[in-house]
PDB file of C-alpha atoms in Angstrom:
ATOM      1  CA  MET A   1    -103.575 -23.617  10.958  1.00 49.00           C
ATOM      2  CA  PRO A   2    -103.865 -20.387   9.322  1.00 60.00           C
ATOM      3  CA  LEU A   3    -101.337 -19.393   6.699  1.00 70.00           C
ATOM      4  CA  ASN A   4    -100.207 -22.916   6.418  1.00 76.00           C
ATOM      5  CA  ILE A   5     -97.655 -22.627   9.204  1.00 78.00           C
ATOM      6  CA  ASP A   6     -96.796 -25.882  10.876  1.00 83.00           C
ATOM      7  CA  ILE A   7     -94.847 -25.588  14.064  1.00 87.00           C
ATOM      8  CA  GLN A   8     -93.550 -29.089  13.698  1.00 89.00           C
ATOM      9  CA  GLN A   9     -92.172 -28.212  10.283  1.00 87.00           C
ATOM     10  CA  ILE A  10     -90.573 -25.066  11.641  1.00 89.00           C
ATOM     11  CA  LEU A  11     -88.980 -27.003  14.483  1.00 93.00           C
ATOM     12  CA  LEU A  12     -87.711 -29.639  12.051  1.00 93.00           C
ATOM     13  CA  HIS A  13     -86.267 -26.944   9.831  1.00 93.00           C
ATOM     14  CA  MET A  14     -84.667 -25.303  12.831  1.00 95.00           C
ATOM     15  CA  PHE A  15     -83.322 -28.681  13.951  1.00 96.00           C
ATOM     16  CA  ASN A  16     -81.989 -29.308  10.436  1.00 95.00           C
ATOM     17  CA  PHE A  17     -80.462 -25.847  10.389  1.00 95.00           C
ATOM     18  CA  ILE A  18     -78.754 -26.425  13.764  1.00 95.00           C
ATOM     19  CA  ILE A  19     -77.455 -29.832  12.584  1.00 94.00           C
ATOM     20  CA  LEU A  20     -76.309 -28.253   9.321  1.00 93.00           C
ATOM     21  CA  GLY A  21     -74.672 -25.356  11.206  1.00 90.00           C
ATOM     22  CA  GLY A  22     -73.012 -27.705  13.705  1.00 91.00           C
ATOM     23  CA  GLY A  23     -71.851 -30.061  10.948  1.00 89.00           C
ATOM     24  CA  LEU A  24     -70.495 -27.201   8.848  1.00 88.00           C
ATOM     25  CA  TYR A  25     -68.856 -25.793  11.956  1.00 88.00           C
ATOM     26  CA  ILE A  26     -67.202 -29.127  12.699  1.00 90.00           C
ATOM     27  CA  LEU A  27     -66.402 -30.030   9.100  1.00 89.00           C
ATOM     28  CA  LEU A  28     -65.497 -26.662   7.600  1.00 88.00           C
ATOM     29  CA  TYR A  29     -65.208 -23.755   9.985  1.00 87.00           C
ATOM     30  CA  LYS A  30     -63.104 -25.376  12.698  1.00 87.00           C
ATOM     31  CA  PRO A  31     -60.516 -26.982  10.301  1.00 88.00           C
ATOM     32  CA  VAL A  32     -60.293 -23.795   8.256  1.00 90.00           C
ATOM     33  CA  LYS A  33     -59.949 -21.681  11.405  1.00 91.00           C
ATOM     34  CA  ASP A  34     -57.308 -24.078  12.779  1.00 93.00           C
ATOM     35  CA  PHE A  35     -55.513 -23.993   9.418  1.00 93.00           C
ATOM     36  CA  MET A  36     -55.618 -20.188   9.398  1.00 95.00           C
ATOM     37  CA  ASP A  37     -54.374 -20.048  13.008  1.00 96.00           C
ATOM     38  CA  GLN A  38     -51.541 -22.422  12.165  1.00 96.00           C
ATOM     39  CA  ARG A  39     -50.690 -20.397   9.104  1.00 96.00           C
ATOM     40  CA  GLU A  40     -50.767 -17.185  11.101  1.00 96.00           C
ATOM     41  CA  ALA A  41     -48.516 -18.754  13.766  1.00 96.00           C
ATOM     42  CA  TYR A  42     -46.204 -20.026  11.027  1.00 96.00           C
ATOM     43  CA  PHE A  43     -45.881 -16.557   9.528  1.00 96.00           C
ATOM     44  CA  ARG A  44     -45.425 -14.995  12.990  1.00 96.00           C
ATOM     45  CA  ASP A  45     -42.605 -17.486  13.606  1.00 95.00           C
ATOM     46  CA  LEU A  46     -41.127 -16.681  10.204  1.00 95.00           C
ATOM     47  CA  GLU A  47     -41.295 -12.971  10.989  1.00 95.00           C
ATOM     48  CA  ALA A  48     -39.710 -13.527  14.413  1.00 96.00           C
ATOM     49  CA  LYS A  49     -36.956 -15.644  12.852  1.00 95.00           C
ATOM     50  CA  SER A  50     -36.503 -13.009  10.174  1.00 95.00           C
ATOM     51  CA  VAL A  51     -36.194 -10.278  12.799  1.00 95.00           C
ATOM     52  CA  GLU A  52     -33.744 -12.435  14.773  1.00 95.00           C
ATOM     53  CA  SER A  53     -31.675 -13.235  11.693  1.00 96.00           C
ATOM     54  CA  GLN A  54     -31.766  -9.582  10.674  1.00 95.00           C
ATOM     55  CA  ALA A  55     -30.564  -8.593  14.156  1.00 95.00           C
ATOM     56  CA  ALA A  56     -27.860 -11.269  13.996  1.00 96.00           C
ATOM     57  CA  ALA A  57     -26.865 -10.079  10.515  1.00 96.00           C
ATOM     58  CA  GLN A  58     -26.725  -6.484  11.737  1.00 96.00           C
ATOM     59  CA  GLU A  59     -24.605  -7.561  14.705  1.00 96.00           C
ATOM     60  CA  THR A  60     -22.300  -9.524  12.396  1.00 96.00           C
ATOM     61  CA  LYS A  61     -22.102  -6.537  10.068  1.00 96.00           C
ATOM     62  CA  ASP A  62     -21.246  -4.264  12.993  1.00 96.00           C
ATOM     63  CA  ASN A  63     -18.577  -6.735  14.116  1.00 96.00           C
ATOM     64  CA  TYR A  64     -17.124  -6.879  10.616  1.00 96.00           C
ATOM     65  CA  ASP A  65     -17.225  -3.088  10.338  1.00 96.00           C
ATOM     66  CA  ALA A  66     -15.341  -2.836  13.627  1.00 95.00           C
ATOM     67  CA  MET A  67     -12.842  -5.447  12.414  1.00 96.00           C
ATOM     68  CA  ILE A  68     -12.406  -3.570   9.132  1.00 96.00           C
ATOM     69  CA  LYS A  69     -11.774  -0.328  11.031  1.00 96.00           C
ATOM     70  CA  ASP A  70      -9.220  -2.102  13.217  1.00 95.00           C
ATOM     71  CA  ILE A  71      -7.561  -3.603  10.166  1.00 96.00           C
ATOM     72  CA  GLN A  72      -7.500  -0.203   8.475  1.00 96.00           C
ATOM     73  CA  VAL A  73      -5.895   1.312  11.566  1.00 95.00           C
ATOM     74  CA  GLN A  74      -3.334  -1.505  11.607  1.00 95.00           C
ATOM     75  CA  ALA A  75      -2.728  -1.071   7.878  1.00 96.00           C
ATOM     76  CA  ASP A  76      -2.213   2.667   8.377  1.00 95.00           C
ATOM     77  CA  GLU A  77       0.246   1.955  11.192  1.00 95.00           C
ATOM     78  CA  ILE A  78       2.092  -0.580   9.044  1.00 96.00           C
ATOM     79  CA  LYS A  79       2.141   1.902   6.174  1.00 96.00           C
ATOM     80  CA  LYS A  80       3.508   4.647   8.456  1.00 96.00           C
ATOM     81  CA  LYS A  81       6.182   2.279   9.767  1.00 96.00           C
ATOM     82  CA  ALA A  82       7.098   1.238   6.232  1.00 95.00           C
ATOM     83  CA  ILE A  83       7.313   4.883   5.159  1.00 95.00           C
ATOM     84  CA  GLN A  84       9.487   5.716   8.160  1.00 95.00           C
ATOM     85  CA  GLU A  85      11.726   2.710   7.465  1.00 94.00           C
ATOM     86  CA  ALA A  86      11.959   3.679   3.802  1.00 95.00           C
ATOM     87  CA  GLU A  87      12.823   7.257   4.726  1.00 94.00           C
ATOM     88  CA  ALA A  88      15.427   6.034   7.210  1.00 94.00           C
ATOM     89  CA  SER A  89      16.856   3.670   4.608  1.00 94.00           C
ATOM     90  CA  ALA A  90      16.888   6.427   2.011  1.00 94.00           C
ATOM     91  CA  GLN A  91      18.553   8.788   4.477  1.00 94.00           C
ATOM     92  CA  ALA A  92      21.151   6.138   5.303  1.00 94.00           C
ATOM     93  CA  THR A  93      21.765   5.514   1.612  1.00 95.00           C
ATOM     94  CA  VAL A  94      22.088   9.241   0.943  1.00 95.00           C
ATOM     95  CA  SER A  95      24.490   9.726   3.855  1.00 94.00           C
ATOM     96  CA  LYS A  96      26.524   6.694   2.740  1.00 94.00           C
ATOM     97  CA  ALA A  97      26.618   8.066  -0.811  1.00 94.00           C
ATOM     98  CA  LYS A  98      27.726  11.472   0.534  1.00 94.00           C
ATOM     99  CA  GLU A  99      30.469   9.801   2.554  1.00 93.00           C
ATOM    100  CA  GLU A 100      31.601   7.856  -0.502  1.00 93.00           C
ATOM    101  CA  ALA A 101      31.473  11.014  -2.608  1.00 94.00           C
ATOM    102  CA  ASP A 102      33.527  12.878   0.000  1.00 92.00           C
ATOM    103  CA  SER A 103      36.095  10.072   0.133  1.00 94.00           C
ATOM    104  CA  ILE A 104      36.255   9.948  -3.667  1.00 94.00           C
ATOM    105  CA  LEU A 105      36.658  13.741  -3.819  1.00 94.00           C
ATOM    106  CA  SER A 106      39.377  13.730  -1.163  1.00 93.00           C
ATOM    107  CA  ALA A 107      41.184  10.900  -2.976  1.00 93.00           C
ATOM    108  CA  ALA A 108      40.857  12.803  -6.254  1.00 93.00           C
ATOM    109  CA  ARG A 109      42.201  15.979  -4.607  1.00 93.00           C
ATOM    110  CA  LEU A 110      45.134  14.065  -3.179  1.00 94.00           C
ATOM    111  CA  ASN A 111      45.797  12.486  -6.553  1.00 93.00           C
ATOM    112  CA  ALA A 112      45.519  15.869  -8.276  1.00 93.00           C
ATOM    113  CA  ASN A 113      47.913  17.434  -5.753  1.00 93.00           C
ATOM    114  CA  LYS A 114      50.382  14.573  -6.342  1.00 93.00           C
ATOM    115  CA  GLU A 115      50.116  15.048 -10.113  1.00 93.00           C
ATOM    116  CA  LYS A 116      50.526  18.799  -9.692  1.00 93.00           C
ATOM    117  CA  GLN A 117      53.573  18.332  -7.495  1.00 93.00           C
ATOM    118  CA  LYS A 118      55.028  15.819  -9.967  1.00 92.00           C
ATOM    119  CA  ALA A 119      54.435  18.204 -12.860  1.00 92.00           C
ATOM    120  CA  LEU A 120      56.058  21.060 -10.881  1.00 91.00           C
ATOM    121  CA  ASP A 121      59.048  18.875 -10.059  1.00 90.00           C
ATOM    122  CA  GLU A 122      59.424  17.844 -13.704  1.00 89.00           C
ATOM    123  CA  ALA A 123      59.061  21.468 -14.792  1.00 90.00           C
ATOM    124  CA  LYS A 124      61.739  22.533 -12.284  1.00 88.00           C
ATOM    125  CA  ASP A 125      64.044  19.821 -13.607  1.00 86.00           C
ATOM    126  CA  ASP A 126      63.370  20.871 -17.194  1.00 86.00           C
ATOM    127  CA  ILE A 127      63.899  24.539 -16.362  1.00 88.00           C
ATOM    128  CA  THR A 128      67.117  23.715 -14.530  1.00 88.00           C
ATOM    129  CA  ASN A 129      68.378  21.645 -17.491  1.00 85.00           C
ATOM    130  CA  MET A 130      67.416  24.390 -19.918  1.00 86.00           C
ATOM    131  CA  ALA A 131      69.240  26.982 -17.795  1.00 84.00           C
ATOM    132  CA  ILE A 132      72.324  24.796 -17.657  1.00 83.00           C
ATOM    133  CA  GLU A 133      72.240  24.320 -21.449  1.00 82.00           C
ATOM    134  CA  ALA A 134      71.742  28.029 -21.970  1.00 79.00           C
ATOM    135  CA  VAL A 135      74.693  28.839 -19.682  1.00 77.00           C
ATOM    136  CA  LYS A 136      76.848  26.289 -21.523  1.00 76.00           C
ATOM    137  CA  LYS A 137      75.959  27.828 -24.870  1.00 76.00           C
ATOM    138  CA  LEU A 138      76.632  31.285 -23.534  1.00 71.00           C
ATOM    139  CA  MET A 139      79.919  30.141 -22.147  1.00 71.00           C
ATOM    140  CA  ASN A 140      80.917  28.626 -25.504  1.00 69.00           C
ATOM    141  CA  GLU A 141      80.004  31.805 -27.333  1.00 65.00           C
ATOM    142  CA  LYS A 142      81.920  34.032 -24.924  1.00 60.00           C
ATOM    143  CA  GLN A 143      85.237  32.379 -25.670  1.00 59.00           C
ATOM    144  CA  ASN A 144      87.460  34.708 -27.566  1.00 61.00           C
ATOM    145  CA  PRO A 145      88.196  33.998 -31.238  1.00 61.00           C
ATOM    146  CA  TYR A 146      91.838  33.309 -30.549  1.00 65.00           C
ATOM    147  CA  ASP A 147      90.932  30.407 -28.259  1.00 66.00           C
ATOM    148  CA  THR A 148      88.579  29.135 -30.898  1.00 66.00           C
ATOM    149  CA  PHE A 149      91.412  29.267 -33.476  1.00 69.00           C
ATOM    150  CA  ILE A 150      93.744  27.389 -31.189  1.00 71.00           C
ATOM    151  CA  ASP A 151      91.094  24.756 -30.473  1.00 69.00           C
ATOM    152  CA  ALA A 152      90.424  24.350 -34.181  1.00 69.00           C
ATOM    153  CA  THR A 153      94.133  23.922 -34.982  1.00 74.00           C
ATOM    154  CA  LYS A 154      94.532  21.420 -32.240  1.00 72.00           C
ATOM    155  CA  LYS A 155      91.778  19.441 -33.739  1.00 72.00           C
ATOM    156  CA  GLY A 156      93.273  19.693 -37.197  1.00 67.00           C
ATOM    157  CA  MET A 157      96.580  18.287 -36.129  1.00 58.00           C
TER     158      MET A 157
END
């Protein structure tokens, strides 16, 4: 054999290489490939679950946003009703206070008119008494001196 090439040796090396390749394929490549496929499937499942949970979270968020909007609308309605009730109550209180003020004013006017009338009556009585006293004094002064002398002598006796 020229160049020292032995076909039997080459075939044995090829057989060894095939056995080595097959053994490595069975022992290393296939388990690693299966492991990588499992891992890839695991991460695909995780991603799918993540997408599903994200969609569910978004749906829940949308539901909560809708509920919050509804609650805000209800709160605004309640606030408007409360404001209207407060305004009505305030208006009622103001009208009641005006009525009370009017009744107090009318009572005060009546009382003042009574006091005025009483004061006028008392003044008329006083004026009448003063006029009577003045007339009496005038009448006493208009007596003639002779009558005064006679009255004085009558008293002296």
